Tab-separated table of C-alpha atoms in Angstrom:
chain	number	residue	atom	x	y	z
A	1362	UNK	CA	98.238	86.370	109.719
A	1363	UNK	CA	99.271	82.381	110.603
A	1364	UNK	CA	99.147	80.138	108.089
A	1365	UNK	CA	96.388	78.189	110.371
A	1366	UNK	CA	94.284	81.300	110.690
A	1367	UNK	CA	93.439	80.670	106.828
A	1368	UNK	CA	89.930	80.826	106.570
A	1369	UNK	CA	89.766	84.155	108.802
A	1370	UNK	CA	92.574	85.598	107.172
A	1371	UNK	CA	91.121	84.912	103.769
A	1372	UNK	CA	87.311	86.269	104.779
A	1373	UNK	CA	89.378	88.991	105.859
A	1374	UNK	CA	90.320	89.909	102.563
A	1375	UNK	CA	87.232	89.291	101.090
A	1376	UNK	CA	86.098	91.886	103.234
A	1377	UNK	CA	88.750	94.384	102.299
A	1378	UNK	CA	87.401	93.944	98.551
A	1379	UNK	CA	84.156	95.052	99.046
A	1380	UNK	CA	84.563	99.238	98.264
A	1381	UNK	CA	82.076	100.176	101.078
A	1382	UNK	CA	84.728	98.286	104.083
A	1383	UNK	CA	86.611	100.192	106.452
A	1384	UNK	CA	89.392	97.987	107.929
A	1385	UNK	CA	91.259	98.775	110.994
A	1386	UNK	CA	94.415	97.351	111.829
A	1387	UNK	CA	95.115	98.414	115.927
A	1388	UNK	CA	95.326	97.777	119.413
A	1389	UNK	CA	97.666	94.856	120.618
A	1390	UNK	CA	97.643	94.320	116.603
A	1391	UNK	CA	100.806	95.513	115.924
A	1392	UNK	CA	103.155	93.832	118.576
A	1393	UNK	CA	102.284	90.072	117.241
A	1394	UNK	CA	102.154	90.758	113.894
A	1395	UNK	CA	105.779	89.583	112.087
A	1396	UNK	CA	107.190	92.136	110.272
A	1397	UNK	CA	107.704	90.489	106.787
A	1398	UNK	CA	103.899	89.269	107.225
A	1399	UNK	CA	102.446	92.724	107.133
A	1400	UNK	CA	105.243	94.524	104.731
A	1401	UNK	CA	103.931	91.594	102.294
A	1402	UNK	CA	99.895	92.200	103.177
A	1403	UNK	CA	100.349	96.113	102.604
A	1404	UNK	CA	102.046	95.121	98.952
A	1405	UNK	CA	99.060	92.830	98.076
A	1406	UNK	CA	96.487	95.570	98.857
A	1407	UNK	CA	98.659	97.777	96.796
A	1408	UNK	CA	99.869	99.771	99.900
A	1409	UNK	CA	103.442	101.704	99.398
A	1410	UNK	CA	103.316	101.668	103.330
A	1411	UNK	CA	106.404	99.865	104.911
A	1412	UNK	CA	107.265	98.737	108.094
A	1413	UNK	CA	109.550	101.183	110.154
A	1414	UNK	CA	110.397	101.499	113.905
A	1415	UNK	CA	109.488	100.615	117.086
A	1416	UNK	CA	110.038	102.861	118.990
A	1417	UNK	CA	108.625	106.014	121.205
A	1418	UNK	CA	108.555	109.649	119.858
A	1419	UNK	CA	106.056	112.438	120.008
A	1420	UNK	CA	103.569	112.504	117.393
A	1421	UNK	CA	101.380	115.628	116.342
A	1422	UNK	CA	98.221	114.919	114.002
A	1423	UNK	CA	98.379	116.067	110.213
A	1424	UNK	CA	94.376	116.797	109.336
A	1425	UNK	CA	95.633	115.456	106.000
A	1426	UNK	CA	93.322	112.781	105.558
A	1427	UNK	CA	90.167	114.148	104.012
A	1428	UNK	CA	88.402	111.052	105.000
A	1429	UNK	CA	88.888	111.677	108.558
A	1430	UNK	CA	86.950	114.039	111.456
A	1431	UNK	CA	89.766	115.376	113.250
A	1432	UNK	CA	87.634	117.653	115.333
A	1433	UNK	CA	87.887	114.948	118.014
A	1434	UNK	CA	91.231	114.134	118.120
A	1435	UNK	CA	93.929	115.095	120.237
A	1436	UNK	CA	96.464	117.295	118.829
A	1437	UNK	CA	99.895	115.886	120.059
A	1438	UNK	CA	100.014	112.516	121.544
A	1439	UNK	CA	103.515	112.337	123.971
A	1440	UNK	CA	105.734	109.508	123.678
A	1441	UNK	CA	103.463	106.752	122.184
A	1442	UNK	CA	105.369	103.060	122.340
A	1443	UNK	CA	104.267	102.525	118.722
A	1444	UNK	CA	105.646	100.451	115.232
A	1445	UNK	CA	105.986	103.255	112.934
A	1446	UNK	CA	105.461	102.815	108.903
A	1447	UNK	CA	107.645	104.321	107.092
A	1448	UNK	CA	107.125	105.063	102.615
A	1449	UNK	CA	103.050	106.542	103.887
A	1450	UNK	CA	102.477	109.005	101.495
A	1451	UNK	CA	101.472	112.637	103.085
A	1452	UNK	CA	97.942	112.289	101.876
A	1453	UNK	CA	97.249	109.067	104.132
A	1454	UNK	CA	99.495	109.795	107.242
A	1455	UNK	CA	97.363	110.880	110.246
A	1456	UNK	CA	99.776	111.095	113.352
A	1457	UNK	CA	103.492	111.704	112.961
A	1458	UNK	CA	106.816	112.581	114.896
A	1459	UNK	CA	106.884	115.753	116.006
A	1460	UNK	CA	110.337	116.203	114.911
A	1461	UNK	CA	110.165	114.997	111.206
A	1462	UNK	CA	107.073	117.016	110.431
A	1463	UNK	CA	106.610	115.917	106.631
A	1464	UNK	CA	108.711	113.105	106.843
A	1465	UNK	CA	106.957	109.538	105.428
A	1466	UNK	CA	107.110	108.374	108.947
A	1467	UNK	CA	103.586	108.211	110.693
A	1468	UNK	CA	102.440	106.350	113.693
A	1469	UNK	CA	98.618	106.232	112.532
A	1470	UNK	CA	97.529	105.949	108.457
A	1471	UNK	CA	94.443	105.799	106.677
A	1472	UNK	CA	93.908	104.976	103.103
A	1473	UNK	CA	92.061	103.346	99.819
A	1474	UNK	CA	93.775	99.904	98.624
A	1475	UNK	CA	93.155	99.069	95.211
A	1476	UNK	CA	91.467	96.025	95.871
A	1477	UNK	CA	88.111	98.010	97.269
A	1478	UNK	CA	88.077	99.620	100.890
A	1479	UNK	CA	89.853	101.463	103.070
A	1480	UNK	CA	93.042	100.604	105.577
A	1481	UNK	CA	93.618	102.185	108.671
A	1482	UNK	CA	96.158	101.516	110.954
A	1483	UNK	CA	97.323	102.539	114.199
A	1484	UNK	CA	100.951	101.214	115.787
A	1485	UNK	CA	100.271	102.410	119.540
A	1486	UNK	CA	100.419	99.451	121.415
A	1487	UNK	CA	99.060	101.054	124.780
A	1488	UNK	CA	95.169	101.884	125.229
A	1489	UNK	CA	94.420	105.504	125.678
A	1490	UNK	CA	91.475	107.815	125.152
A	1491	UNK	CA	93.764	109.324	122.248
A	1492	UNK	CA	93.909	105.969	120.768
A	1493	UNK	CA	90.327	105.025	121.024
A	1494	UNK	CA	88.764	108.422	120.058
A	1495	UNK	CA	91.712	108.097	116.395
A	1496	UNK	CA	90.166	103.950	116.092
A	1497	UNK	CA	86.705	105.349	116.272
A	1498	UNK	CA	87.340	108.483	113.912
A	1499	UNK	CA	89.031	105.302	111.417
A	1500	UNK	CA	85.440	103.564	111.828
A	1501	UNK	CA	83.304	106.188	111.027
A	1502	UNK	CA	85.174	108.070	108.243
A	1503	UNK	CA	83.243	111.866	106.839
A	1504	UNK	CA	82.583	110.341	103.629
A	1505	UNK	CA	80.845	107.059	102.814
A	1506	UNK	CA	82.293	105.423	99.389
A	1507	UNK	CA	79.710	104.364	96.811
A	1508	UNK	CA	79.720	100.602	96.120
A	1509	UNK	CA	81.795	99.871	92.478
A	1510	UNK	CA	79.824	98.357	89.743
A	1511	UNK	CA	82.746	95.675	89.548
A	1512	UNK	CA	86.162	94.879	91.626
A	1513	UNK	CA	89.335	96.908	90.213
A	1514	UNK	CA	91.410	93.886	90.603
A	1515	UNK	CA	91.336	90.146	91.729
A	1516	UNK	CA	91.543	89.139	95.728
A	1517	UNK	CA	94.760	88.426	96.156
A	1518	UNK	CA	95.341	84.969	97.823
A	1519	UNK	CA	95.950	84.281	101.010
A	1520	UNK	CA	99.239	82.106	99.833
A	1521	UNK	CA	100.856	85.017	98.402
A	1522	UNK	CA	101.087	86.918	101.741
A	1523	UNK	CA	102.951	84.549	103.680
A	1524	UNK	CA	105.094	83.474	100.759
């Protein structure tokens, strides 16, 4: 997301505009990432999603994305160290605290941006099987999206995310 990671970034995006992609947004991803940077990506991809927390809390998986296999995943993850989103709407939220059941707060989201493909994202900063078998599930969604006859809207530019 630096300025002098332009070229990737913006491939990147072009990627994200094709309707077929599945983008994943995990590991280590979330600890170098600033803040601002990926509040302002989510709003040019047309994402309500917000940055939250970071913080540890138990987290319990919702089944609510129909995109997703949850067969494989495990049910309650303890104590993840994780940057939580906040403003994910119930439909896209895939792991959240325990404690605020159908609160907008999720740990892990999946969901369409209205530039083409599909945003996951996972805010557990520590490897686990839990965490691989959810990145893998995000990979390899149930349902494979038909390829659009034209983009819904421009590419937005790399400029505008780190403005």
């Amino acid at each position: 997301m630096d300025e002098e990671e332009y070229e990737l970034f913006h491939k990147l995006l072009t990627y994200i505009s094709r309707r077929e992609s599945v983008t994943v947004f995990a590991c280590q991803f979330s600890s170098f990432v600033r803040w601002p940077d990926l509040n302002a990506l989510f709003e040019r991809l047309g994402l309500f999603w917000r940055v939250g927390s970071y913080t540890k809390m138990d987290v319990t998986v919702t089944n609510a994305v129909d995109d997703l296999d949850f067969s494989a995943l495990t049910e309650t993850i303890n104590y993840p160290k994780a940057l939580f989103l906040d403003e994910v709407p119930w439909e896209e939220s895939v792991y959240v605290p325990t404690l605020q059941y159908r609160s907008k707060v999720t740990m892990a989201t999946f969901g369409a941006v209205e530039v083409g493909g599909r945003i996951g994202y996972v805010g557990d900063v520590n490897p686990s099987e839990a965490i691989t078998k959810l990145v893998v599930a995000m990979c390899l969604p149930k349902t494979t999206v038909q390829p659009a006859a034209e983009p819904r809207v421009a590419i937005p530019s790399v400029s505008s995310c780190f403005s």
